[in-house]
Every structure is written in structure tokens, then in C-alpha cells.
Amino acid sequence: MDKEDKKYQQDKRIVCKYGNKCYQKNPTHHEKYKHPQKRKTPRSPQQAPKKLKTDKVEPSKVDSDAEDYSIEDDSNTSSESIPKATNVKVNHEVSDSDPDDDSESNHSETEDNSNKMEDTSNIQEENAVDSDKGENLEDNNTKNGTNDDSKDTKDKTYSNKEKEWNSIIKDKFLVDMPPDFFQFWDFCEKQAPKCPSEALSKVGIFLVGPYDVLAGKFSKVDKPPEDYLIHWRYYRDPPELQTVLRSDDANGYHIGYFRDAPDKTPVLLVSNTPQKNGILTPMGGNIFAAVNLYLEDLKKSGNPFRKMAVGGIQAALTKEAQRLGIDLSRKTKAIVAREKKIVTRSFNKIGLCVPYNKKSQVGYRELAQTNKELEANLNKLEQAKTKAEQDKCFSDLQPVFTYTSIASDECDFGTGIELGWNIISHGTDRLNATAGRFLASNYRLFNMEAFAKIAEAHMKNRRKGNKLSII
């Protein structure tokens, strides 16, 4: 045994599962794990570990210091072998077609697109640091000149009253509101001065959520901080969605701003009908566009009495939007730019955008099961009635949770967020605590504390139905 071998044997750090082929570069990883020898060359963009060097590993034994992400009812489940870690094929050319098509042609097309993006991307930092907190992970399209803060409304200086409202909203809901939010309130005040929140009641929608601050409904309300985070938060809403309009139908149709990060201006609004599914439908880049699209849909399928009211409201809304220079189209330049940043399509179809470095392939990796496989297993869990049936379902799901916890430990935090999204969108309530843990921990690793708090509050008090006001 030479001097180097003896030194390695005496090193009390944990043995890295990848040995001398380890691709990790962040200092925290090397402080925690020991390696036979220092890697001579950095990992190339197309390289990734082919297989985790572990067989039939218990989730709790993957890393003695890692948080236990196993599901609550897994005490009687059998351990599973860890699935292979594959190269991440980030989907930059995303469509609404089935994301789980495993055909050979689809595989080749995805790889071609990935290689094409690799050739054309202008990444400045060749050896990016994979920080445990995700601070140095770059958005995968930043170098292409896209900007999350793009607005469809003209630059607007907030009035003193709007600044006061925004301060209260930030305190209660943890996010700021964009200019069009306040401009739409002004529009509704002109339509219904006595009760702006009901200015659109004739077409079946009402202003709610942070609009209740503008309506003065919170002036005498004193609730715990977490209660405000679930005010008009629907059953299948991810933390990124903040409801501002609700309908009066039994299916819970609602519209809200969708943010990819709590400190960024929302690029779009989305709608959802939780009684039907968890799909989020894009509704334009500002609330004027969202309401206009709602009215267009209402003209095609709404009841005749409400159709009569559409014309007057839509004419007034269009006139106000033109005066303000607001884009009423469904797809704005900012929304198109966002499409290029999507790393995967989850169950809700809106597309997940998280900090992801294409050069080092750090920030996201694919789940251990395809969407179809995961959905099938969640369906079985939801339908399971006996304890034996539930135990079998937990056993089938366990590799997904184990693999996702490993991804989080290796700085691919987006994987845990995708899994949490899928649980919420699917609709099962047997994994609320598990979804809450995955979401909260990975949001925090991405420095998105507001989303982490929203996820925790929602999963602890996840309510069905349409009566979701805390007032």
C-alpha cells in the first residue's frame, strides 16, 4: 500500500458512490465524500453517470445525512433497486403532444434538439460551480437574451395608494403584483364604483385573492401568516399560481398569475378547473388579456343570458386596453421566450422552468418513471382500499422518491419540484405531506423561500371545493 492509498484508507469521509469517475465539482460535495483520486478532466455536457453503484439500497441508507423523502406509509414496503441515472434531455422544443412517447424516433428527435441547442447556446462559464443552494445555476436560456421580467403593459409608476396596497399584499401573500393588476382594478372601479370586485358578475367571474386587499376586506382580519397563503388557493394549484379571478360555477374554474420565481414579474396568467383535472391553460400575458380570452370562450359556450352581457364588457375592456397600450393576445413575446426555458412538461402541462445549467447539466434530471407510469401508480394508490393494496402501491412508488432524493442531493433540485407538481396536479391527497417536503426543500435550495412557505401551508391544509376564502 503506497502513501496515497494509506491516506485514502485513513480518510474518514463518506466514500463517493462514483469513485474516481465522480462528476461533481462543488466544494461541499468534496468536503462530504472522499474519492480515490482527483478527476483529471471535467464532465463533458453529454456525460452523466450511467448507473448508480448501488443495489437494493434502502432509501434511508442512501445518505446518512440526507433528508428522508420516503412516503409516510412506506414502513412495510420492500426496498427497491435504484433506477439508472440517465443523461438529462431538456426539452427546449416542447409541444402539447404526449411527453411520454418512448418511441425510438421521439428519442432521436429529442437528442438532436438537445445537441442543436448545445451548439447554438452561448454559455460563458465553462466550469460553472454547482452550488448546493443553486445560487450559481443559470437559466438555460439566459444567454439567448430572454428576460422573465418582460411586461406587456407600458411602464407605470405606482401611486402612493398602490404602493401601500402592494406592501400589504407582499406581507400577506409574499409576492408583489404587476402594474396590470392595479390597472384592472381601476377599470373595474369605472364599471362598478360601489363594488369593483363584482364588476364582472354578469359574466360569472369575481375579483378575489389579493384583490380583497384593495376591496378593504382584510382591514379587520387577523389570521396566522400561513392562512393568508391559502386564501383562494384551489386544490390543484402549485405554489406558482396565485388566483385573482374565480367563477361561480360548481367546477371551481379560476384564473391566476403564474410566476416561475417569487421575485420575478409573472409572464402569464393561467386558468384551471380543479373538479375536472390539474391542467393549467395559458390565458395571456396580463389580466386584461385573460378576461378577454374568457369572454371569447364564453361567447362560444356560455349560457344565453351571460352572452348578452359579453358585448358591453368586452367593448369597454378593449377600449381601456388600447388606451393603456396593453396586449390582448393569448401568446406574447415573453410567453414564447418562456417556452424555450422549459425543462419538462409535468402533469399540469404548463411546463417547468427552473435554473438549469446546460454546460454542467445541473439543476434538473428526469424522474425515474415516465409521466404515464407515475400517473398509473398514483391512480392505483388513489383507488387502493385495503392496507395490502396500499402497501403494494407504496412499494411501486418508492424508487421514484428514492431517486428524486438522490437528485436533490446532487443539486438537481428541479426534479423534486416536478414530482411535487405532479402529486398536486394528479389530485391524490394521500401524499400531501410528501409533496410538501419535496417542494419546500427544493424551493429553498433554489432560494425561493416564498414558494416553500406556500407549499408547506397548502399541503398542511389542502381544501377541496369552491369556498376557499379565509375571511
CSV table of C-alpha atoms in Angstrom, one decimal:
chain,number,residue,atom,x,y,z
A,1,MET,CA,0.0,0.0,0.0
A,2,ASP,CA,1.6,3.3,-1.1
A,3,LYS,CA,1.3,6.6,0.7
A,4,GLU,CA,-1.7,7.8,-1.3
A,5,ASP,CA,-3.6,4.6,-0.7
A,6,LYS,CA,-2.9,4.7,3.0
A,7,LYS,CA,-4.1,8.3,3.1
A,8,TYR,CA,-7.3,7.4,1.3
A,9,GLN,CA,-7.9,4.5,3.7
A,10,GLN,CA,-7.5,6.8,6.7
A,11,ASP,CA,-9.8,9.4,5.3
A,12,LYS,CA,-13.0,9.3,7.4
A,13,ARG,CA,-15.2,11.0,4.8
A,14,ILE,CA,-18.0,9.0,3.1
A,15,VAL,CA,-17.0,7.0,0.1
A,16,CYS,CA,-18.4,8.6,-3.1
A,17,LYS,CA,-20.6,6.1,-5.0
A,18,TYR,CA,-19.0,7.3,-8.3
A,19,GLY,CA,-15.4,6.8,-7.2
A,20,ASN,CA,-12.8,8.3,-9.5
A,21,LYS,CA,-15.5,8.9,-12.1
A,22,CYS,CA,-17.3,11.4,-10.0
A,23,TYR,CA,-18.6,14.4,-12.0
A,24,GLN,CA,-19.4,16.6,-9.1
A,25,LYS,CA,-17.4,19.9,-8.8
A,26,ASN,CA,-18.9,21.8,-5.9
A,27,PRO,CA,-16.7,22.1,-2.8
A,28,THR,CA,-19.5,20.9,-0.4
A,29,HIS,CA,-19.7,17.5,-2.2
A,30,HIS,CA,-15.9,17.0,-1.9
A,31,GLU,CA,-15.9,18.0,1.8
A,32,LYS,CA,-18.5,15.3,2.5
A,33,TYR,CA,-17.3,12.5,0.2
A,34,LYS,CA,-13.9,11.0,-0.5
A,35,HIS,CA,-12.6,9.9,-3.9
A,36,PRO,CA,-9.8,7.5,-4.9
A,37,GLN,CA,-8.1,10.1,-7.0
A,38,LYS,CA,-8.8,13.6,-8.3
A,39,ARG,CA,-10.6,13.8,-11.6
A,40,LYS,CA,-8.3,14.9,-14.4
A,41,THR,CA,-11.0,16.2,-16.8
A,42,PRO,CA,-14.3,17.9,-16.2
A,43,ARG,CA,-17.5,16.2,-17.2
A,44,SER,CA,-18.5,17.0,-20.8
A,45,PRO,CA,-22.1,18.2,-21.4
A,46,GLN,CA,-23.1,14.9,-22.8
A,47,GLN,CA,-21.7,12.8,-20.0
A,48,ALA,CA,-23.6,11.7,-16.9
A,49,PRO,CA,-23.4,8.7,-14.5
A,50,LYS,CA,-24.6,5.6,-16.3
A,51,LYS,CA,-25.7,3.8,-13.3
A,52,LEU,CA,-25.8,4.4,-9.6
A,53,LYS,CA,-23.4,1.9,-8.0
A,54,THR,CA,-26.0,0.7,-5.6
A,55,ASP,CA,-28.1,-2.4,-5.5
A,56,LYS,CA,-31.3,-2.7,-3.5
A,57,VAL,CA,-30.5,0.2,-1.3
A,58,GLU,CA,-32.8,1.3,1.4
A,59,PRO,CA,-33.9,5.0,0.9
A,60,SER,CA,-32.8,5.8,4.4
A,61,LYS,CA,-29.3,4.4,3.7
A,62,VAL,CA,-28.6,6.3,0.5
A,63,ASP,CA,-27.0,9.1,2.5
A,64,SER,CA,-26.9,9.2,6.3
A,65,ASP,CA,-27.1,13.0,6.3
A,66,ALA,CA,-29.8,13.3,3.6
A,67,GLU,CA,-33.4,14.1,4.5
A,68,ASP,CA,-35.7,11.1,4.4
A,69,TYR,CA,-38.0,11.6,1.5
A,70,SER,CA,-39.8,8.2,1.7
A,71,ILE,CA,-43.6,8.4,1.7
A,72,GLU,CA,-45.4,8.3,5.0
A,73,ASP,CA,-46.9,4.9,4.7
A,74,ASP,CA,-43.8,3.1,3.5
A,75,SER,CA,-42.9,1.3,6.7
A,76,ASN,CA,-44.0,-2.0,5.3
A,77,THR,CA,-42.7,-1.5,1.8
A,78,SER,CA,-39.9,-3.6,0.4
A,79,SER,CA,-36.7,-1.8,-0.8
A,80,GLU,CA,-36.2,-1.5,-4.5
A,81,SER,CA,-33.1,-1.2,-6.6
A,82,ILE,CA,-32.3,2.3,-7.6
A,83,PRO,CA,-33.1,3.2,-11.2
A,84,LYS,CA,-30.5,4.3,-13.6
A,85,ALA,CA,-29.5,7.9,-13.7
A,86,THR,CA,-29.7,9.0,-17.3
A,87,ASN,CA,-28.5,11.9,-19.3
A,88,VAL,CA,-30.9,14.8,-19.0
A,89,LYS,CA,-32.6,15.6,-22.2
A,90,VAL,CA,-34.0,19.1,-21.6
A,91,ASN,CA,-37.0,19.7,-23.8
A,92,HIS,CA,-36.4,23.0,-25.5
A,93,GLU,CA,-38.9,22.3,-28.3
A,94,VAL,CA,-41.9,21.5,-26.2
A,95,SER,CA,-45.3,20.9,-27.6
A,96,ASP,CA,-48.6,19.8,-26.1
A,97,SER,CA,-48.3,16.4,-27.5
A,98,ASP,CA,-47.8,13.4,-25.3
A,99,PRO,CA,-44.5,14.0,-23.4
A,100,ASP,CA,-44.1,10.3,-22.6
A,101,ASP,CA,-43.8,8.9,-26.1
A,102,ASP,CA,-40.9,6.4,-25.7
A,103,SER,CA,-40.6,5.6,-29.4
A,104,GLU,CA,-37.2,5.4,-31.0
A,105,SER,CA,-38.0,8.3,-33.3
A,106,ASN,CA,-39.0,10.6,-30.5
A,107,HIS,CA,-35.8,9.7,-28.6
A,108,SER,CA,-33.7,10.6,-31.6
A,109,GLU,CA,-35.5,13.8,-32.2
A,110,THR,CA,-35.1,14.9,-28.6
A,111,GLU,CA,-31.4,14.1,-28.7
A,112,ASP,CA,-31.0,16.0,-31.9
A,113,ASN,CA,-32.8,19.1,-30.5
A,114,SER,CA,-30.6,18.9,-27.4
A,115,ASN,CA,-27.4,18.8,-29.5
A,116,LYS,CA,-28.7,21.6,-31.6
A,117,MET,CA,-29.3,23.8,-28.6
A,118,GLU,CA,-25.9,22.8,-27.2
A,119,ASP,CA,-24.2,24.0,-30.4
A,120,THR,CA,-26.1,27.3,-30.6
A,121,SER,CA,-26.2,28.3,-26.9
A,122,ASN,CA,-23.7,31.0,-25.8
A,123,ILE,CA,-22.7,29.9,-22.3
A,124,GLN,CA,-19.9,32.0,-20.9
A,125,GLU,CA,-19.0,29.9,-17.8
A,126,GLU,CA,-17.4,26.7,-19.0
A,127,ASN,CA,-16.8,25.3,-15.5
A,128,ALA,CA,-19.9,26.5,-13.6
A,129,VAL,CA,-20.0,25.9,-9.9
A,130,ASP,CA,-22.8,23.6,-8.8
A,131,SER,CA,-23.7,25.3,-5.6
A,132,ASP,CA,-25.8,23.4,-3.0
A,133,LYS,CA,-28.0,26.4,-2.8
A,134,GLY,CA,-28.4,26.7,-6.5
A,135,GLU,CA,-27.1,30.2,-6.4
A,136,ASN,CA,-24.8,29.7,-9.4
A,137,LEU,CA,-27.2,27.7,-11.6
A,138,GLU,CA,-28.1,29.7,-14.7
A,139,ASP,CA,-31.4,29.7,-16.5
A,140,ASN,CA,-30.9,27.6,-19.6
A,141,ASN,CA,-31.9,30.4,-22.0
A,142,THR,CA,-30.4,33.5,-20.2
A,143,LYS,CA,-27.7,33.8,-22.8
A,144,ASN,CA,-30.2,34.0,-25.6
A,145,GLY,CA,-31.4,37.4,-24.4
A,146,THR,CA,-34.8,36.3,-22.9
A,147,ASN,CA,-36.0,38.1,-19.8
A,148,ASP,CA,-38.5,36.9,-17.3
A,149,ASP,CA,-39.3,40.5,-16.4
A,150,SER,CA,-40.8,41.4,-19.8
A,151,LYS,CA,-44.1,43.2,-19.5
A,152,ASP,CA,-46.9,43.6,-21.9
A,153,THR,CA,-48.1,46.8,-20.1
A,154,LYS,CA,-46.5,50.2,-20.5
A,155,ASP,CA,-44.1,51.2,-17.8
A,156,LYS,CA,-46.2,52.5,-14.9
A,157,THR,CA,-45.2,54.4,-11.8
A,158,TYR,CA,-47.2,53.1,-8.8
A,159,SER,CA,-49.3,55.7,-7.0
A,160,ASN,CA,-48.9,56.1,-3.2
A,161,LYS,CA,-52.1,54.1,-2.7
A,162,GLU,CA,-50.9,51.3,-5.0
A,163,LYS,CA,-47.6,51.2,-3.1
A,164,GLU,CA,-49.5,50.9,0.2
A,165,TRP,CA,-51.6,48.1,-1.3
A,166,ASN,CA,-48.6,46.3,-2.7
A,167,SER,CA,-46.9,46.4,0.7
A,168,ILE,CA,-49.9,44.8,2.4
A,169,ILE,CA,-50.1,42.1,-0.4
A,170,LYS,CA,-46.4,41.4,-0.1
A,171,ASP,CA,-46.7,41.0,3.6
A,172,LYS,CA,-49.7,38.6,3.4
A,173,PHE,CA,-49.1,36.7,0.1
A,174,LEU,CA,-45.2,37.1,-0.1
A,175,VAL,CA,-45.2,38.4,-3.7
A,176,ASP,CA,-45.5,41.8,-5.4
A,177,MET,CA,-48.2,42.5,-8.0
A,178,PRO,CA,-47.5,43.7,-11.6
A,179,PRO,CA,-48.9,47.1,-12.9
A,180,ASP,CA,-51.7,45.5,-14.9
A,181,PHE,CA,-53.2,44.1,-11.6
A,182,PHE,CA,-53.8,47.6,-10.4
A,183,GLN,CA,-54.8,48.9,-13.8
A,184,PHE,CA,-57.5,46.3,-14.0
A,185,TRP,CA,-58.8,47.3,-10.6
A,186,ASP,CA,-59.1,50.9,-11.9
A,187,PHE,CA,-61.1,49.6,-14.9
A,188,CYS,CA,-63.4,47.6,-12.6
A,189,GLU,CA,-64.0,50.7,-10.4
A,190,LYS,CA,-65.2,52.6,-13.5
A,191,GLN,CA,-67.6,49.7,-14.3
A,192,ALA,CA,-68.9,49.2,-10.8
A,193,PRO,CA,-67.8,52.1,-8.5
A,194,LYS,CA,-69.7,50.7,-5.4
A,195,CYS,CA,-68.3,47.2,-5.7
A,196,PRO,CA,-65.4,46.7,-8.2
A,197,SER,CA,-65.0,43.1,-7.1
A,198,GLU,CA,-68.3,42.3,-8.7
A,199,ALA,CA,-67.9,44.4,-11.9
A,200,LEU,CA,-67.8,41.2,-14.0
A,201,SER,CA,-70.5,39.3,-12.1
A,202,LYS,CA,-72.8,39.4,-15.1
A,203,VAL,CA,-70.4,37.2,-17.0
A,204,GLY,CA,-69.9,34.9,-14.0
A,205,ILE,CA,-66.5,35.9,-12.6
A,206,PHE,CA,-65.4,37.8,-9.5
A,207,LEU,CA,-62.2,39.5,-8.3
A,208,VAL,CA,-60.7,37.6,-5.3
A,209,GLY,CA,-57.3,36.8,-3.6
A,210,PRO,CA,-55.1,39.9,-3.4
A,211,TYR,CA,-57.9,42.0,-4.8
A,212,ASP,CA,-59.6,41.5,-1.4
A,213,VAL,CA,-56.8,43.8,0.0
A,214,LEU,CA,-57.9,46.5,-2.5
A,215,ALA,CA,-61.5,46.0,-1.6
A,216,GLY,CA,-60.7,46.6,2.1
A,217,LYS,CA,-61.8,43.1,3.2
A,218,PHE,CA,-58.7,42.4,5.2
A,219,SER,CA,-58.9,45.6,7.3
A,220,LYS,CA,-60.2,43.8,10.3
A,221,VAL,CA,-58.9,40.3,9.7
A,222,ASP,CA,-56.2,38.9,12.0
A,223,LYS,CA,-55.1,35.4,10.9
A,224,PRO,CA,-51.9,33.3,11.3
A,225,PRO,CA,-49.4,34.0,8.4
A,226,GLU,CA,-49.9,30.6,6.8
A,227,ASP,CA,-53.7,31.2,6.5
A,228,TYR,CA,-53.2,34.1,4.1
A,229,LEU,CA,-51.2,31.8,1.8
A,230,ILE,CA,-54.2,29.5,1.2
A,231,HIS,CA,-56.7,32.3,0.7
A,232,TRP,CA,-58.4,31.3,-2.6
A,233,ARG,CA,-55.8,28.6,-3.2
A,234,TYR,CA,-57.5,25.8,-5.0
A,235,TYR,CA,-56.9,22.1,-4.5
A,236,ARG,CA,-54.6,21.5,-7.6
A,237,ASP,CA,-52.8,24.9,-7.6
A,238,PRO,CA,-49.0,24.8,-7.5
A,239,PRO,CA,-47.3,27.5,-5.4
A,240,GLU,CA,-46.5,29.4,-8.6
A,241,LEU,CA,-50.2,30.1,-9.2
A,242,GLN,CA,-52.0,33.0,-7.4
A,243,THR,CA,-55.7,33.2,-8.0
A,244,VAL,CA,-57.2,36.6,-8.8
A,245,LEU,CA,-60.4,35.7,-10.5
A,246,ARG,CA,-63.0,33.0,-9.7
A,247,SER,CA,-66.1,31.8,-11.4
A,248,ASP,CA,-69.4,31.0,-9.8
A,249,ASP,CA,-69.7,27.5,-11.4
A,250,ALA,CA,-69.6,24.3,-9.5
A,251,ASN,CA,-66.3,23.1,-11.2
A,252,GLY,CA,-64.2,25.7,-9.5
A,253,TYR,CA,-62.9,27.5,-12.7
A,254,HIS,CA,-60.4,30.2,-11.7
A,255,ILE,CA,-57.7,32.4,-13.2
A,256,GLY,CA,-54.5,33.5,-11.7
A,257,TYR,CA,-51.0,34.9,-12.2
A,258,PHE,CA,-48.3,32.3,-12.7
A,259,ARG,CA,-44.7,33.1,-11.6
A,260,ASP,CA,-41.6,31.0,-12.3
A,261,ALA,CA,-39.9,32.6,-9.3
A,262,PRO,CA,-41.5,34.6,-6.4
A,263,ASP,CA,-39.3,37.6,-7.0
A,264,LYS,CA,-40.0,37.9,-10.8
A,265,THR,CA,-42.8,39.6,-12.7
A,266,PRO,CA,-45.3,36.9,-13.8
A,267,VAL,CA,-45.0,36.2,-17.5
A,268,LEU,CA,-48.5,34.9,-17.9
A,269,LEU,CA,-51.9,34.1,-16.3
A,270,VAL,CA,-53.4,30.6,-16.4
A,271,SER,CA,-56.8,29.0,-15.8
A,272,ASN,CA,-57.7,25.7,-14.1
A,273,THR,CA,-60.9,23.7,-13.4
A,274,PRO,CA,-59.9,21.5,-10.4
A,275,GLN,CA,-63.1,19.4,-10.4
A,276,LYS,CA,-62.0,18.2,-13.9
A,277,ASN,CA,-58.2,18.0,-13.9
A,278,GLY,CA,-55.0,19.7,-12.9
A,279,ILE,CA,-54.2,21.2,-16.4
A,280,LEU,CA,-53.2,24.8,-16.4
A,281,THR,CA,-54.3,26.7,-19.6
A,282,PRO,CA,-52.3,29.8,-20.6
A,283,MET,CA,-54.5,32.9,-20.7
A,284,GLY,CA,-52.3,35.7,-22.0
A,285,GLY,CA,-49.6,37.9,-20.5
A,286,ASN,CA,-51.8,40.2,-18.4
A,287,ILE,CA,-55.2,40.2,-16.7
A,288,PHE,CA,-56.9,42.2,-19.4
A,289,ALA,CA,-55.9,39.5,-22.0
A,290,ALA,CA,-57.0,36.8,-19.6
A,291,VAL,CA,-60.5,38.3,-19.2
A,292,ASN,CA,-60.8,39.0,-22.9
A,293,LEU,CA,-60.0,35.3,-23.6
A,294,TYR,CA,-62.5,34.2,-21.0
A,295,LEU,CA,-65.1,36.4,-22.7
A,296,GLU,CA,-64.3,34.9,-26.1
A,297,ASP,CA,-64.7,31.4,-24.8
A,298,LEU,CA,-68.0,32.4,-23.1
A,299,LYS,CA,-69.4,33.6,-26.4
A,300,LYS,CA,-68.8,30.2,-27.8
A,301,SER,CA,-70.1,28.0,-25.0
A,302,GLY,CA,-71.7,30.2,-22.3
A,303,ASN,CA,-75.4,30.4,-21.5
A,304,PRO,CA,-77.5,32.9,-23.5
A,305,PHE,CA,-78.1,35.3,-20.6
A,306,ARG,CA,-74.4,35.8,-20.0
A,307,LYS,CA,-73.7,36.1,-23.7
A,308,MET,CA,-75.9,39.2,-23.7
A,309,ALA,CA,-73.6,40.9,-21.2
A,310,VAL,CA,-70.3,40.0,-23.0
A,311,GLY,CA,-70.6,42.6,-25.7
A,312,GLY,CA,-70.7,45.7,-23.5
A,313,ILE,CA,-68.0,44.4,-21.1
A,314,GLN,CA,-65.7,43.3,-23.9
A,315,ALA,CA,-66.0,46.6,-25.7
A,316,ALA,CA,-65.2,48.6,-22.6
A,317,LEU,CA,-62.2,46.3,-21.8
A,318,THR,CA,-60.8,46.5,-25.3
A,319,LYS,CA,-61.1,50.3,-25.3
A,320,GLU,CA,-59.2,50.5,-21.9
A,321,ALA,CA,-56.5,48.1,-23.1
A,322,GLN,CA,-55.9,50.2,-26.2
A,323,ARG,CA,-55.7,53.4,-24.0
A,324,LEU,CA,-53.1,51.7,-21.8
A,325,GLY,CA,-51.2,50.0,-24.7
A,326,ILE,CA,-51.9,46.5,-23.3
A,327,ASP,CA,-51.5,43.4,-25.5
A,328,LEU,CA,-54.7,41.3,-25.5
A,329,SER,CA,-53.2,38.3,-27.4
A,330,ARG,CA,-53.0,34.8,-25.9
A,331,LYS,CA,-49.3,34.5,-26.7
A,332,THR,CA,-46.9,37.4,-26.1
A,333,LYS,CA,-43.2,37.5,-26.8
A,334,ALA,CA,-42.4,36.9,-23.1
A,335,ILE,CA,-44.6,33.7,-23.2
A,336,VAL,CA,-42.8,32.5,-26.3
A,337,ALA,CA,-39.5,33.2,-24.7
A,338,ARG,CA,-40.6,31.2,-21.6
A,339,GLU,CA,-41.4,28.2,-23.8
A,340,LYS,CA,-37.7,28.0,-24.7
A,341,LYS,CA,-36.7,27.7,-21.0
A,342,ILE,CA,-39.0,24.8,-20.1
A,343,VAL,CA,-37.0,21.8,-18.9
A,344,THR,CA,-40.0,19.4,-18.8
A,345,ARG,CA,-43.8,19.1,-19.2
A,346,SER,CA,-45.3,17.9,-15.9
A,347,PHE,CA,-48.9,16.7,-15.4
A,348,ASN,CA,-50.2,20.3,-15.4
A,349,LYS,CA,-48.8,20.9,-19.0
A,350,ILE,CA,-47.7,24.4,-18.3
A,351,GLY,CA,-44.0,23.5,-18.3
A,352,LEU,CA,-41.4,23.7,-15.6
A,353,CYS,CA,-38.8,26.5,-15.7
A,354,VAL,CA,-36.1,26.2,-13.2
A,355,PRO,CA,-32.4,27.3,-13.1
A,356,TYR,CA,-30.6,24.8,-15.2
A,357,ASN,CA,-27.0,24.9,-16.5
A,358,LYS,CA,-26.8,23.2,-19.9
A,359,LYS,CA,-23.0,23.1,-19.7
A,360,SER,CA,-22.8,21.1,-16.5
A,361,GLN,CA,-26.3,19.6,-16.8
A,362,VAL,CA,-27.0,20.7,-13.2
A,363,GLY,CA,-30.4,21.8,-11.9
A,364,TYR,CA,-32.7,19.1,-13.3
A,365,ARG,CA,-32.8,15.5,-14.3
A,366,GLU,CA,-35.7,13.3,-15.5
A,367,LEU,CA,-37.9,11.5,-13.0
A,368,ALA,CA,-37.3,7.7,-12.5
A,369,GLN,CA,-40.7,7.0,-14.1
A,370,THR,CA,-42.4,8.5,-17.1
A,371,ASN,CA,-45.5,10.6,-16.7
A,372,LYS,CA,-47.6,7.7,-17.8
A,373,GLU,CA,-46.0,5.2,-15.4
A,374,LEU,CA,-46.2,7.7,-12.5
A,375,GLU,CA,-49.8,8.6,-13.2
A,376,ALA,CA,-50.7,4.9,-13.3
A,377,ASN,CA,-49.1,4.2,-10.0
A,378,LEU,CA,-50.8,7.3,-8.4
A,379,ASN,CA,-54.1,6.1,-9.8
A,380,LYS,CA,-53.6,2.7,-8.2
A,381,LEU,CA,-52.8,4.4,-4.9
A,382,GLU,CA,-55.8,6.5,-5.0
A,383,GLN,CA,-58.1,3.5,-5.7
A,384,ALA,CA,-56.4,1.2,-3.2
A,385,LYS,CA,-58.8,0.3,-0.4
A,386,THR,CA,-57.1,-2.4,1.7
A,387,LYS,CA,-53.8,-1.9,3.5
A,388,ALA,CA,-52.2,-4.7,1.4
A,389,GLU,CA,-53.2,-2.8,-1.8
A,390,GLN,CA,-51.8,0.4,-0.4
A,391,ASP,CA,-48.5,-1.2,0.6
A,392,LYS,CA,-48.1,-2.6,-2.9
A,393,CYS,CA,-48.7,0.9,-4.4
A,394,PHE,CA,-46.2,2.4,-1.9
A,395,SER,CA,-43.6,-0.2,-3.0
A,396,ASP,CA,-44.1,0.7,-6.6
A,397,LEU,CA,-43.7,4.4,-5.9
A,398,GLN,CA,-40.7,4.1,-3.6
A,399,PRO,CA,-38.0,4.1,-6.3
A,400,VAL,CA,-39.3,7.4,-7.6
A,401,PHE,CA,-39.0,9.0,-4.2
A,402,THR,CA,-35.6,7.5,-3.6
A,403,TYR,CA,-34.2,8.6,-6.9
A,404,THR,CA,-35.6,12.1,-6.5
A,405,SER,CA,-34.0,12.5,-3.1
A,406,ILE,CA,-30.7,11.5,-4.7
A,407,ALA,CA,-31.2,14.1,-7.4
A,408,SER,CA,-31.8,16.7,-4.8
A,409,ASP,CA,-28.6,15.7,-3.0
A,410,GLU,CA,-26.7,16.1,-6.3
A,411,CYS,CA,-28.0,19.6,-7.0
A,412,ASP,CA,-30.8,18.7,-9.5
A,413,PHE,CA,-33.4,20.4,-7.4
A,414,GLY,CA,-35.9,20.8,-10.3
A,415,THR,CA,-36.7,17.1,-10.1
A,416,GLY,CA,-38.2,17.3,-6.6
A,417,ILE,CA,-40.3,20.3,-7.8
A,418,GLU,CA,-41.6,18.3,-10.8
A,419,LEU,CA,-42.6,15.4,-8.5
A,420,GLY,CA,-44.4,17.8,-6.1
A,421,TRP,CA,-46.2,19.4,-9.0
A,422,ASN,CA,-47.3,16.0,-10.3
A,423,ILE,CA,-48.7,14.9,-7.0
A,424,ILE,CA,-50.7,18.2,-6.7
A,425,SER,CA,-51.9,18.1,-10.3
A,426,HIS,CA,-52.9,14.4,-10.1
A,427,GLY,CA,-55.3,15.1,-7.2
A,428,THR,CA,-54.3,12.4,-4.7
A,429,ASP,CA,-54.4,13.6,-1.1
A,430,ARG,CA,-52.5,10.5,0.3
A,431,LEU,CA,-49.2,12.1,-0.5
A,432,ASN,CA,-49.8,15.7,0.7
A,433,ALA,CA,-47.0,15.6,3.3
A,434,THR,CA,-44.6,14.0,0.9
A,435,ALA,CA,-45.3,16.6,-1.8
A,436,GLY,CA,-44.9,19.4,0.8
A,437,ARG,CA,-41.5,18.1,1.8
A,438,PHE,CA,-40.1,17.7,-1.7
A,439,LEU,CA,-41.4,21.1,-2.8
A,440,ALA,CA,-40.4,23.1,0.3
A,441,SER,CA,-36.8,21.6,0.5
A,442,ASN,CA,-36.1,22.1,-3.2
A,443,TYR,CA,-37.6,25.5,-3.5
A,444,ARG,CA,-35.3,26.5,-0.6
A,445,LEU,CA,-32.3,25.1,-2.4
A,446,PHE,CA,-33.3,27.3,-5.3
A,447,ASN,CA,-33.6,30.3,-2.9
A,448,MET,CA,-37.4,30.5,-3.4
A,449,GLU,CA,-38.4,30.8,0.2
A,450,ALA,CA,-41.9,32.3,-0.6
A,451,PHE,CA,-42.8,29.2,-2.7
A,452,ALA,CA,-41.5,26.9,0.0
A,453,LYS,CA,-43.8,28.6,2.6
A,454,ILE,CA,-46.8,28.4,0.3
A,455,ALA,CA,-46.2,24.7,-0.4
A,456,GLU,CA,-46.0,23.9,3.3
A,457,ALA,CA,-49.1,25.9,4.1
A,458,HIS,CA,-51.1,24.4,1.2
A,459,MET,CA,-50.1,20.8,1.8
A,460,LYS,CA,-51.0,21.1,5.5
A,461,ASN,CA,-54.4,22.5,4.7
A,462,ARG,CA,-55.3,21.3,1.3
A,463,ARG,CA,-59.0,22.1,0.7
A,464,LYS,CA,-61.4,20.8,-1.9
A,465,GLY,CA,-64.5,22.7,-3.1
A,466,ASN,CA,-65.1,26.3,-4.1
A,467,LYS,CA,-65.4,28.1,-0.7
A,468,LEU,CA,-61.8,28.9,-0.2
A,469,SER,CA,-61.8,32.4,1.3
A,470,ILE,CA,-60.3,32.7,4.8
A,471,ILE,CA,-62.4,35.8,5.5
